[in-house]
Short mmCIF file of C-alpha atoms in Angstrom, two decimals:
data_model
loop_
_atom_site.label_atom_id
_atom_site.label_comp_id
_atom_site.label_asym_id
_atom_site.label_seq_id
_atom_site.Cartn_x
_atom_site.Cartn_y
_atom_site.Cartn_z
CA MET N 1 3.01 16.24 -6.13
CA LEU N 2 2.88 15.18 -2.44
CA ILE N 3 -0.65 14.72 -0.94
CA ASN N 4 -2.84 12.47 2.13
CA MET N 5 -4.33 9.72 1.55
CA ASN N 6 -7.74 11.07 2.20
CA GLN N 7 -6.81 13.84 -0.90
CA LEU N 8 -5.71 10.34 -2.57
CA LEU N 9 -8.36 8.01 -2.01
CA SER N 10 -11.43 10.27 -2.17
CA VAL N 11 -10.66 10.77 -5.66
CA ALA N 12 -10.22 6.99 -6.87
CA LYS N 13 -13.46 6.47 -4.36
CA LYS N 14 -15.02 8.65 -6.62
CA ASN N 15 -14.01 7.37 -9.33
CA ASN N 16 -14.04 3.97 -9.05
CA PHE N 17 -10.21 2.54 -9.68
CA ALA N 18 -7.66 1.66 -7.13
CA VAL N 19 -3.91 2.94 -6.15
CA GLY N 20 -1.46 0.71 -5.59
CA ALA N 21 1.03 1.09 -2.88
CA TYR N 22 4.70 -0.10 -3.59
CA ASN N 23 6.58 -1.01 -0.91
CA VAL N 24 10.18 0.66 -0.96
CA SER N 25 13.64 0.60 1.05
CA ASN N 26 16.64 1.42 -1.76
CA ALA N 27 17.01 4.12 -4.34
CA GLU N 28 15.88 1.12 -7.00
CA LEU N 29 12.74 -0.30 -5.93
CA LEU N 30 12.30 3.52 -5.62
CA LYS N 31 12.71 4.61 -9.16
CA SER N 32 10.94 1.73 -10.55
CA ALA N 33 7.49 2.85 -9.17
CA VAL N 34 7.86 6.35 -9.39
CA GLU N 35 8.93 6.06 -13.39
CA GLN N 36 6.73 3.73 -14.00
CA CYS N 37 3.89 5.37 -12.23
CA GLU N 38 5.20 9.00 -13.63
CA GLU N 39 4.94 7.56 -17.31
CA ASP N 40 1.52 5.58 -16.50
CA ASN N 41 -0.18 9.18 -15.92
CA ALA N 42 -1.09 6.86 -12.94
CA PRO N 43 -0.96 8.64 -9.18
CA ALA N 44 0.36 5.79 -6.09
CA ILE N 45 1.47 5.06 -2.63
CA ILE N 46 4.92 4.63 -1.27
CA ALA N 47 4.82 2.86 0.85
CA VAL N 48 6.75 2.06 3.46
CA HIS N 49 7.56 -0.80 6.40
CA PRO N 50 9.04 0.09 9.99
CA THR N 51 11.96 -2.44 9.31
CA GLU N 52 12.23 -0.52 5.57
CA MET N 53 12.52 2.44 7.54
CA ALA N 54 14.72 1.36 9.78
CA TYR N 55 17.13 0.15 7.31
CA ALA N 56 16.86 3.36 5.46
CA LYS N 57 17.64 5.50 7.63
CA ASP N 58 15.68 8.93 7.96
CA ASP N 59 18.23 10.17 5.69
CA PHE N 60 16.81 8.62 2.41
CA PHE N 61 13.41 9.85 3.03
CA ALA N 62 14.50 13.65 2.17
CA TYR N 63 15.10 11.94 -0.83
CA VAL N 64 11.90 10.40 -1.45
CA LEU N 65 10.29 13.30 -0.43
CA GLN N 66 12.78 15.34 -2.87
CA GLN N 67 11.51 12.86 -5.62
CA ILE N 68 7.73 13.15 -4.85
CA ARG N 69 7.28 16.31 -4.16
CA ASN N 70 8.56 17.37 -7.63
CA SER N 71 6.45 14.74 -9.49
CA LYS N 72 3.54 16.22 -11.49
CA ILE N 73 2.03 13.07 -9.93
CA PRO N 74 -0.23 12.92 -6.88
CA PHE N 75 1.82 10.45 -4.63
CA VAL N 76 1.64 9.45 -0.87
CA LEU N 77 4.81 8.53 1.11
CA HIS N 78 3.12 5.80 3.47
CA LEU N 79 4.19 4.09 6.85
CA ASP N 80 2.92 0.48 6.07
CA HIS N 81 2.03 -1.47 9.36
CA GLY N 82 3.38 0.54 11.64
CA ASP N 83 2.81 -1.10 14.81
CA THR N 84 3.37 1.72 17.73
CA LEU N 85 2.88 4.83 18.28
CA GLU N 86 7.08 5.85 17.92
CA ASN N 87 7.31 4.20 14.53
CA VAL N 88 3.74 6.70 13.85
CA ALA N 89 6.08 9.46 15.05
CA ARG N 90 9.11 8.78 13.13
CA ALA N 91 7.52 8.17 10.25
CA ILE N 92 6.16 12.26 10.63
CA HIS N 93 9.32 13.36 11.34
CA ASN N 94 10.32 12.07 8.66
CA GLY N 95 7.96 13.63 6.28
CA PHE N 96 4.90 10.45 5.64
CA SER N 97 1.29 12.27 4.63
CA SER N 98 0.22 9.24 5.83
CA VAL N 99 0.55 6.20 8.51
CA MET N 100 -0.78 2.41 8.81
CA ILE N 101 -1.22 1.53 12.80
CA ASP N 102 -1.93 -2.18 12.75
CA ALA N 103 -3.43 -3.55 16.11
CA SER N 104 -5.51 -5.71 14.49
CA LEU N 105 -4.19 -8.74 16.47
CA GLU N 106 -5.13 -7.00 20.16
CA GLU N 107 -8.78 -7.55 21.44
CA TRP N 108 -10.83 -4.57 20.02
CA GLN N 109 -11.16 -2.28 23.05
CA ASN N 110 -7.39 -1.89 22.81
CA ASN N 111 -7.06 -1.52 18.85
CA VAL N 112 -9.57 0.38 19.06
CA ASP N 113 -7.65 2.59 21.81
CA ILE N 114 -4.46 2.59 20.01
CA THR N 115 -6.15 3.81 17.00
CA ARG N 116 -8.24 6.37 17.82
CA LYS N 117 -5.10 8.14 19.86
CA THR N 118 -3.57 7.77 16.34
CA VAL N 119 -5.75 9.67 14.98
CA ASP N 120 -5.48 11.79 16.82
CA MET N 121 -2.03 12.84 17.13
CA CYS N 122 -1.78 12.49 13.05
CA HIS N 123 -5.23 14.57 12.71
CA LEU N 124 -3.28 17.88 13.90
CA VAL N 125 -0.21 17.37 11.18
CA GLY N 126 -2.76 17.00 8.70
CA VAL N 127 -1.77 13.13 8.35
CA SER N 128 -4.07 10.51 7.61
CA VAL N 129 -4.23 7.06 9.12
CA GLU N 130 -5.22 4.05 8.08
CA ALA N 131 -6.17 0.93 10.34
CA GLU N 132 -6.61 -2.67 9.81
CA LEU N 133 -9.21 -5.50 11.42
CA GLY N 134 -9.68 -8.85 10.21
CA THR N 135 -6.66 -10.44 9.73
CA ILE N 136 -4.28 -10.98 6.59
CA GLY N 137 -2.35 -13.78 6.31
CA GLN N 138 1.21 -14.64 6.09
CA THR N 139 2.41 -17.21 3.12
CA GLY N 140 4.77 -20.07 3.39
CA ASN N 141 4.47 -22.33 6.28
CA HIS N 142 0.62 -20.79 7.63
CA ILE N 143 -1.03 -20.08 4.48
CA LYS N 144 -3.48 -22.97 4.94
CA GLU N 145 -4.12 -22.42 8.51
CA HIS N 146 -4.69 -19.00 7.63
CA LEU N 147 -7.32 -19.46 5.11
CA GLN N 148 -8.88 -22.28 7.27
CA ASN N 149 -9.15 -20.33 9.97
CA GLY N 150 -8.29 -16.48 9.37
CA ILE N 151 -10.67 -13.89 10.46
CA TYR N 152 -12.94 -12.09 7.80
CA THR N 153 -13.49 -8.34 8.36
CA LYS N 154 -17.27 -8.86 9.99
CA PRO N 155 -19.35 -5.67 8.54
CA GLU N 156 -21.31 -4.71 11.49
CA ASP N 157 -17.58 -4.46 13.35
CA ALA N 158 -15.93 -2.44 10.41
CA GLU N 159 -18.75 0.21 10.79
CA ARG N 160 -18.27 0.17 14.82
CA PHE N 161 -14.68 0.62 14.43
CA VAL N 162 -15.05 3.59 12.18
CA ASP N 163 -17.46 5.51 13.73
CA GLU N 164 -15.56 4.50 17.01
CA THR N 165 -11.98 5.70 16.32
CA GLY N 166 -12.09 8.14 13.34
CA VAL N 167 -9.68 6.19 11.04
CA ASP N 168 -9.75 7.61 7.58
CA THR N 169 -8.95 4.47 5.55
CA LEU N 170 -9.67 0.58 6.39
CA ALA N 171 -7.85 -2.61 5.32
CA VAL N 172 -10.32 -5.76 5.56
CA GLY N 173 -9.71 -9.34 5.64
CA ILE N 174 -11.05 -10.28 2.68
CA GLY N 175 -9.01 -13.60 2.08
CA THR N 176 -6.11 -12.31 0.98
CA ALA N 177 -2.02 -12.90 2.31
CA HIS N 178 1.11 -11.27 2.33
CA GLY N 179 3.87 -12.47 0.23
CA ILE N 180 3.16 -15.04 -2.86
CA TYR N 181 0.92 -18.36 -2.58
CA PRO N 182 2.84 -21.93 -2.72
CA THR N 183 1.54 -23.45 -5.43
CA ASP N 184 -0.40 -25.56 -3.82
CA VAL N 185 -2.55 -22.95 -2.95
CA GLU N 186 -5.47 -21.52 -4.75
CA PRO N 187 -6.41 -17.92 -2.82
CA LYS N 188 -10.09 -16.75 -2.84
CA ILE N 189 -11.58 -12.76 -2.11
CA ARG N 190 -14.14 -12.81 -0.32
CA ILE N 191 -16.16 -10.11 -2.71
CA ASP N 192 -19.79 -11.12 -1.04
CA ILE N 193 -18.22 -9.98 2.69
CA LEU N 194 -16.44 -6.93 0.89
CA LYS N 195 -19.70 -5.74 -0.84
CA GLN N 196 -21.35 -6.11 3.00
CA ILE N 197 -18.82 -4.22 4.33
CA THR N 198 -19.17 -1.19 1.45
CA ASP N 199 -22.93 -1.53 2.14
CA VAL N 200 -22.38 -0.21 6.24
CA VAL N 201 -18.79 2.03 5.52
CA ASP N 202 -18.16 5.38 3.37
CA ILE N 203 -14.45 5.58 3.89
CA PRO N 204 -12.33 3.87 1.46
CA LEU N 205 -10.99 0.38 1.83
CA VAL N 206 -8.20 -1.34 1.14
CA LEU N 207 -6.39 -4.79 0.51
CA HIS N 208 -3.40 -6.30 1.70
CA GLY N 209 -1.38 -9.08 -0.02
CA GLY N 210 -2.30 -7.37 -3.07
CA SER N 211 0.64 -9.47 -4.86
CA SER N 212 0.73 -12.63 -5.89
CA ASN N 213 -3.83 -13.30 -6.11
CA PRO N 214 -5.50 -13.91 -9.38
CA ASP N 215 -5.59 -10.82 -11.93
CA SER N 216 -9.23 -10.88 -12.40
CA GLN N 217 -10.27 -11.59 -8.34
CA ILE N 218 -8.19 -7.82 -7.57
CA ALA N 219 -9.96 -6.55 -10.71
CA ASP N 220 -13.75 -7.49 -9.56
CA ALA N 221 -12.36 -6.23 -5.70
CA VAL N 222 -11.55 -3.40 -6.80
CA HIS N 223 -14.77 -2.89 -9.25
CA ASN N 224 -16.69 -3.52 -5.75
CA GLY N 225 -14.94 -0.70 -3.50
CA ILE N 226 -11.21 -1.72 -2.99
CA SER N 227 -9.51 2.04 -3.29
CA LYS N 228 -6.33 0.62 -2.51
CA VAL N 229 -4.07 -2.29 -3.14
CA ASN N 230 -0.99 -3.09 -1.42
CA ILE N 231 1.95 -4.48 -3.41
CA SER N 232 5.42 -5.53 -2.59
CA SER N 233 6.00 -9.40 -3.69
CA ASP N 234 5.18 -9.55 -6.93
CA TYR N 235 7.86 -6.46 -8.21
CA LYS N 236 10.14 -7.11 -5.46
CA TYR N 237 10.96 -10.91 -7.33
CA ALA N 238 10.70 -9.48 -10.83
CA PHE N 239 13.71 -7.24 -9.59
CA PHE N 240 15.22 -9.79 -8.06
CA LYS N 241 14.71 -12.50 -10.48
CA GLU N 242 16.55 -10.21 -13.62
CA ALA N 243 19.35 -9.06 -10.41
CA ARG N 244 19.69 -13.35 -9.82
CA LYS N 245 19.98 -13.99 -13.90
CA ILE N 246 22.60 -10.60 -14.42
CA LEU N 247 24.70 -12.23 -11.42
CA LYS N 248 24.82 -15.67 -12.83
CA GLU N 249 25.80 -14.45 -16.60
CA ASP N 250 28.22 -11.42 -15.68
CA ASP N 251 30.65 -11.64 -12.33
CA GLY N 252 30.58 -7.52 -12.92
CA TRP N 253 29.34 -6.03 -9.88
CA ASP N 254 28.76 -1.94 -10.95
CA PRO N 255 25.57 -1.39 -9.59
CA ASN N 256 25.50 0.26 -13.41
CA ASN N 257 25.80 -2.35 -15.20
CA LEU N 258 23.55 -4.61 -12.79
CA PHE N 259 20.22 -2.92 -11.39
CA PRO N 260 19.08 -1.15 -14.91
CA LYS N 261 17.15 -4.52 -16.42
CA ALA N 262 16.68 -5.55 -12.70
CA ILE N 263 14.57 -1.99 -12.95
CA GLU N 264 12.58 -2.19 -16.08
CA ALA N 265 11.62 -6.25 -14.54
CA ALA N 266 10.00 -4.30 -11.61
CA LYS N 267 8.24 -1.31 -14.06
CA GLU N 268 6.95 -4.01 -16.04
CA VAL N 269 5.14 -4.97 -13.06
CA VAL N 270 4.12 -1.95 -11.64
CA HIS N 271 2.73 -1.14 -15.20
CA HIS N 272 0.57 -3.99 -15.10
CA LYS N 273 -0.78 -3.65 -11.69
CA ASN N 274 -1.99 0.40 -12.90
CA GLU N 275 -3.60 -1.36 -16.00
CA LEU N 276 -5.21 -3.51 -13.33
CA PHE N 277 -6.09 -0.98 -11.09
CA ASP N 278 -7.09 1.34 -13.93
CA SER N 279 -5.66 3.85 -12.86
CA LEU N 280 -3.45 4.83 -15.75
CA ASP N 281 -3.99 7.93 -16.71
CA LYS N 282 -6.13 8.85 -13.09
CA ALA N 283 -3.72 11.59 -12.38
CA ASP N 284 -5.02 14.03 -14.89
CA LEU N 285 -8.43 14.37 -11.88
CA TYR N 286 -5.80 15.93 -9.34
CA GLN N 287 -5.01 18.92 -11.43
CA GLY N 288 -5.36 22.19 -9.72
CA MET N 289 -5.18 19.87 -6.18
CA ASP N 290 -4.01 22.23 -3.08
CA PRO N 291 -1.99 19.75 -1.23
CA TRP N 292 -2.09 22.57 1.79
CA ARG N 293 -5.93 22.13 1.91
CA GLY N 294 -6.83 19.03 0.59
CA GLN N 295 -9.85 19.81 -2.05
CA LEU N 296 -9.31 20.52 -5.76
CA LEU N 297 -9.48 24.19 -7.03
#
């Protein structure tokens, strides 16, 4: 079942669990996320970055939509970190039910203006909009600088931003970074800031950079108001680690020999994340939802 982010996260927020957003760019990663979430009876978000959308091409999303529309599990097809209105328009054209417009590196007024334009356009066709306030760091050479100088979301700014833009969900900067952390870096999610934001903002909050963080911190964030957690690196790492192992041991080249074990390795991570987010069997909460009207019948 395809629904939008408002429909998906309103239920998650009300019931105090989070939904995993799994980035995909090919059929194997899609299979890993969709099949495991179906097995877990867990709602999920299929996320696609603009670079992934450019790689996969428009026709791929007809296949994606067929898979998730025909599923008994509620899914959202979401543009992750869209950076232009052109990206957003292409996502809408491809049947996405949710988009993110990320102007978080812009000056305040530019971020507000771009987000507001996106909201006005998307709400005309029932597409939800996510935005970002604060900074979500990048791992690698820049991670230590980010942890020292990253911009945490100010609660008063979050309240004002939501009021001025009408955005549906908000990604907040509370100490995470995208990718896999170096071994000498210990991330720390600022639960104190998260609590302050939830005191003044009613819409669902999003945690980007969900991979490679301690499970206890992610669980704490979910318990304290995070409704969506983005996962890309963790399950892709498991997938390609297994693929490299198979290629090293076997010089075969048939996809049906290479990918099944890699898919199973990725599925183990997806299952663990669904457990961590407390989303197992939460798909039952969406039974009777009318995807056209956005309400439970």
